[in-house]
């Protein structure tokens, strides 16, 4: 068969699968079915349309067929020409015909000429004729209807929710296929989704909307949100107005307008499976093993046009791997909801971030509470353990829990990574929980009577680990079964959602232990303590887990489950495994000067101090004070009378002054003016005294301090000195073992060459020695100890060569710690100036090469003539041979060496 014949055969098959009757001209009968595709139909101008589509007896569209392998973009004009030249006697819906397709058999592009700005888009399959008929009967296309939505009324919406919906609707009106909304955990993502879902159904006449969740538990939570939601213009519950179905089986009610499910079940349905085990939906996509292959084929029962909109709620991993094929099967607008966007998130949504409301802002607005981090270290969790040969110890079958005993014939030595995976140290678990208990009403909540343990969530490594934690927690706190329970998939006799509800509402249930059942999305407002007894390597997953503690709660509701509570002004994160030190970007707490009296901070700001840490800490204290005055509106009003601002506005103004993104758009003078405006109200001693006295009267302090038996129970912010001491010890121990470290330490740049492999070895060795020696943690430690000498960098680990900067600063070889690309670029510009003074003027081509060489050195620390040939970018420019031609008359090797040493700042150190 020829390529043309192969393409036509594939097109015929796909049309037939979608319910079209494919006919030749001689056998054409436009009433043979609801959808008829006539081959090679003669148009009025004598040309032949490859396929003319008839819907319910009337012409509705054309298909332009191309041979296999032909690129489809750019042939839309040819297709549109056919749609404009229909013979006058042929019945039709409108001219030009509204539906245009181009296909080469494997690809299909579709344009709806009724759209305000018609543009071809790829679709998985041809639409079914019934779908096209339904759309025609509605009149204007969906994209046209999206341009005529009524003005959104603010009503009870928070400002961040109002802005998100407004911007989303603007994005949809522009026809953008993917939109991303970032709202901090607790800011009401689902409530926002309920609002715009209602508007899309009512005003845009959307046919059906899919709401994808990470786990089945979150599906149940989402369904309840829709049940409780009442639109501002109709007091009836949403579920009385529209049919909402949370899928428990693989059957969708044909009358359903909102479908809630997981992507796992959706894939099962697309495959045509009659049943799907619900247990497969209980594991988060962060935890679920990646599939080796996802094959998506056309399913006429759930065609690509089945949904008009798809909402993905925190389905990060679900949509970036092989699962993305499931989403891209559908011809639907994609709306993402997230609290923690990553580069992959932004990339997948075409960088169309329509709303941004980060966690720090939500704390200042009293939407969420801030947090403090405490680190617990034990000998075993830090160094591992050893059981000597000859001891008899129990062994437990993980699957059956059957216990047997074994006498060791050799030493059992285990490292921290094996802890609770292959070896269980019951005393390690006991030590951590005892440390928590001993510090609970002294260090963590000193203002509370030592009666009710705050609602506490512990993250365990696996189900067996969770089992041990539950048993030991009951022992340490001397409480019964109701005090501490496990919430995982392997709890018999009760559904996990019932346990979650009990934890949320029962005063007796104080500590919950989970693996990942409550890790994402689950709303437990009274939760005040999160303990990590497992490490997490995904930054997004860690942020989601941490987000379980940020929710605010009315004082009366909190006291109903925790009677000794005063208010929830923060939550506590306890790190027992180094999760806050492992290599991932972790935003610092808003409160960065814990331990500095509020009076001191207020006085410093009043006198004009305006560094980031001070302003951020004052903002955190003001936000906490605002929460504490929740039931005292008269006190809140006095702040505004004194200063002209509410506590929330004062906090937000301080945050604006420290916001790196906002500062980037300002000149230095504007930045200074913003800071001055933010601190100006605190020059008033009346405001300072009022805030201080009000804060003192908001808490009941009890002098009931018990001795702390665990020396390593410390706030993370206080560990900077210890971390830097560990770095110095590492340097002294390995200065002659690691090549890159040796070169930097001895400043032997002229004798040896720093290269990518060497600095990678150094970076890996630091982290292997201790997670706290990763570049981001070290950078943060230096910033705490030397704030005026360390540049503020969001992710210093993104550039491997920053490890050079860290080591040089630690050795006092550099007076300031700045990113390598910043200082290298400055040195490069100075080098160009020196060359110019020497009479060496580079041509435009030479400068282009030098810029690429500079970028290579910034990423790799140095460059050689071999790198010119091996690096893809430089090789594409012609490699070593071209470089020799471009720099003819110059010593290329000397040039490369000179530039490498200059960018390293080593040109003045060679020979020392």
mmCIF file of N, CA, C and O in Angstrom, residues 185 189 286 314 316 338-340 459 518-521 539-549:
data_model
loop_
_atom_site.group_PDB
_atom_site.id
_atom_site.type_symbol
_atom_site.label_atom_id
_atom_site.label_comp_id
_atom_site.label_asym_id
_atom_site.label_seq_id
_atom_site.Cartn_x
_atom_site.Cartn_y
_atom_site.Cartn_z
ATOM 1 N N UNK A 185 -1.839 25.683 50.901
ATOM 2 C CA UNK A 185 -2.658 24.738 51.649
ATOM 3 C C UNK A 185 -3.458 25.503 52.695
ATOM 4 O O UNK A 185 -2.909 26.328 53.425
ATOM 5 N N UNK A 189 -8.546 25.784 48.115
ATOM 6 C CA UNK A 189 -8.477 25.408 46.689
ATOM 7 C C UNK A 189 -9.779 24.761 46.223
ATOM 8 O O UNK A 189 -10.299 25.089 45.157
ATOM 9 N N UNK A 286 2.424 9.967 44.941
ATOM 10 C CA UNK A 286 3.809 10.190 45.369
ATOM 11 C C UNK A 286 4.443 8.882 45.830
ATOM 12 O O UNK A 286 5.643 8.682 45.735
ATOM 13 N N UNK A 314 -3.522 18.674 43.004
ATOM 14 C CA UNK A 314 -2.278 18.146 43.573
ATOM 15 C C UNK A 314 -1.902 16.782 42.992
ATOM 16 O O UNK A 314 -1.441 15.904 43.699
ATOM 17 N N UNK A 316 0.574 15.954 41.125
ATOM 18 C CA UNK A 316 1.877 16.242 40.520
ATOM 19 C C UNK A 316 2.443 15.045 39.764
ATOM 20 O O UNK A 316 2.592 15.059 38.555
ATOM 21 N N UNK A 338 -2.731 23.680 42.890
ATOM 22 C CA UNK A 338 -1.564 23.229 43.642
ATOM 23 C C UNK A 338 -1.207 24.236 44.720
ATOM 24 O O UNK A 338 -1.492 25.432 44.585
ATOM 25 N N UNK A 339 -0.615 23.727 45.789
ATOM 26 C CA UNK A 339 -0.048 24.607 46.810
ATOM 27 C C UNK A 339 1.456 24.727 46.630
ATOM 28 O O UNK A 339 2.071 25.668 47.122
ATOM 29 N N UNK A 340 2.041 23.770 45.897
ATOM 30 C CA UNK A 340 3.503 23.682 45.802
ATOM 31 C C UNK A 340 3.930 23.468 44.352
ATOM 32 O O UNK A 340 4.263 22.356 43.963
ATOM 33 N N UNK A 459 4.616 10.636 60.998
ATOM 34 C CA UNK A 459 4.823 9.962 59.722
ATOM 35 C C UNK A 459 5.834 8.838 59.908
ATOM 36 O O UNK A 459 6.980 9.076 60.300
ATOM 37 N N UNK A 518 -2.518 10.342 55.342
ATOM 38 C CA UNK A 518 -2.926 11.723 55.624
ATOM 39 C C UNK A 518 -1.874 12.686 55.086
ATOM 40 O O UNK A 518 -1.796 13.830 55.495
ATOM 41 N N UNK A 519 -1.053 12.222 54.158
ATOM 42 C CA UNK A 519 0.098 13.028 53.730
ATOM 43 C C UNK A 519 -0.294 14.195 52.837
ATOM 44 O O UNK A 519 0.367 15.225 52.844
ATOM 45 N N UNK A 520 -1.336 14.045 52.036
ATOM 46 C CA UNK A 520 -1.690 15.099 51.092
ATOM 47 C C UNK A 520 -3.174 15.393 51.172
ATOM 48 O O UNK A 520 -4.004 14.494 51.192
ATOM 49 N N UNK A 521 -3.505 16.682 51.225
ATOM 50 C CA UNK A 521 -4.880 17.115 51.040
ATOM 51 C C UNK A 521 -5.812 16.971 52.218
ATOM 52 O O UNK A 521 -6.750 17.754 52.352
ATOM 53 N N UNK A 539 10.633 17.064 47.246
ATOM 54 C CA UNK A 539 10.348 18.373 47.831
ATOM 55 C C UNK A 539 8.851 18.634 47.868
ATOM 56 O O UNK A 539 8.315 19.131 48.866
ATOM 57 N N UNK A 540 8.147 18.292 46.777
ATOM 58 C CA UNK A 540 6.711 18.545 46.711
ATOM 59 C C UNK A 540 5.954 17.718 47.742
ATOM 60 O O UNK A 540 5.032 18.204 48.399
ATOM 61 N N UNK A 541 6.338 16.451 47.876
ATOM 62 C CA UNK A 541 5.666 15.575 48.829
ATOM 63 C C UNK A 541 5.906 16.063 50.252
ATOM 64 O O UNK A 541 5.001 16.089 51.084
ATOM 65 N N UNK A 542 7.139 16.476 50.530
ATOM 66 C CA UNK A 542 7.463 17.001 51.852
ATOM 67 C C UNK A 542 6.612 18.227 52.167
ATOM 68 O O UNK A 542 6.061 18.365 53.272
ATOM 69 N N UNK A 543 6.491 19.129 51.211
ATOM 70 C CA UNK A 543 5.680 20.329 51.431
ATOM 71 C C UNK A 543 4.216 19.967 51.676
ATOM 72 O O UNK A 543 3.529 20.590 52.489
ATOM 73 N N UNK A 544 3.730 18.954 50.945
ATOM 74 C CA UNK A 544 2.353 18.507 51.153
ATOM 75 C C UNK A 544 2.172 17.932 52.562
ATOM 76 O O UNK A 544 1.188 18.216 53.247
ATOM 77 N N UNK A 545 3.117 17.100 52.987
ATOM 78 C CA UNK A 545 3.024 16.497 54.316
ATOM 79 C C UNK A 545 3.086 17.574 55.397
ATOM 80 O O UNK A 545 2.308 17.562 56.359
ATOM 81 N N UNK A 546 3.992 18.500 55.234
ATOM 82 C CA UNK A 546 4.126 19.598 56.188
ATOM 83 C C UNK A 546 2.860 20.444 56.232
ATOM 84 O O UNK A 546 2.463 20.948 57.290
ATOM 85 N N UNK A 547 2.204 20.538 55.090
ATOM 86 C CA UNK A 547 1.000 21.360 54.990
ATOM 87 C C UNK A 547 -0.183 20.872 55.792
ATOM 88 O O UNK A 547 -1.177 21.583 55.952
ATOM 89 N N UNK A 548 -0.097 19.641 56.326
ATOM 90 C CA UNK A 548 -1.215 19.146 57.148
ATOM 91 C C UNK A 548 -1.372 19.977 58.418
ATOM 92 O O UNK A 548 -2.439 19.964 59.029
ATOM 93 N N UNK A 549 -0.320 20.679 58.829
ATOM 94 C CA UNK A 549 -0.385 21.396 60.101
ATOM 95 C C UNK A 549 -0.725 22.867 59.992
ATOM 96 O O UNK A 549 -0.884 23.535 61.006
#
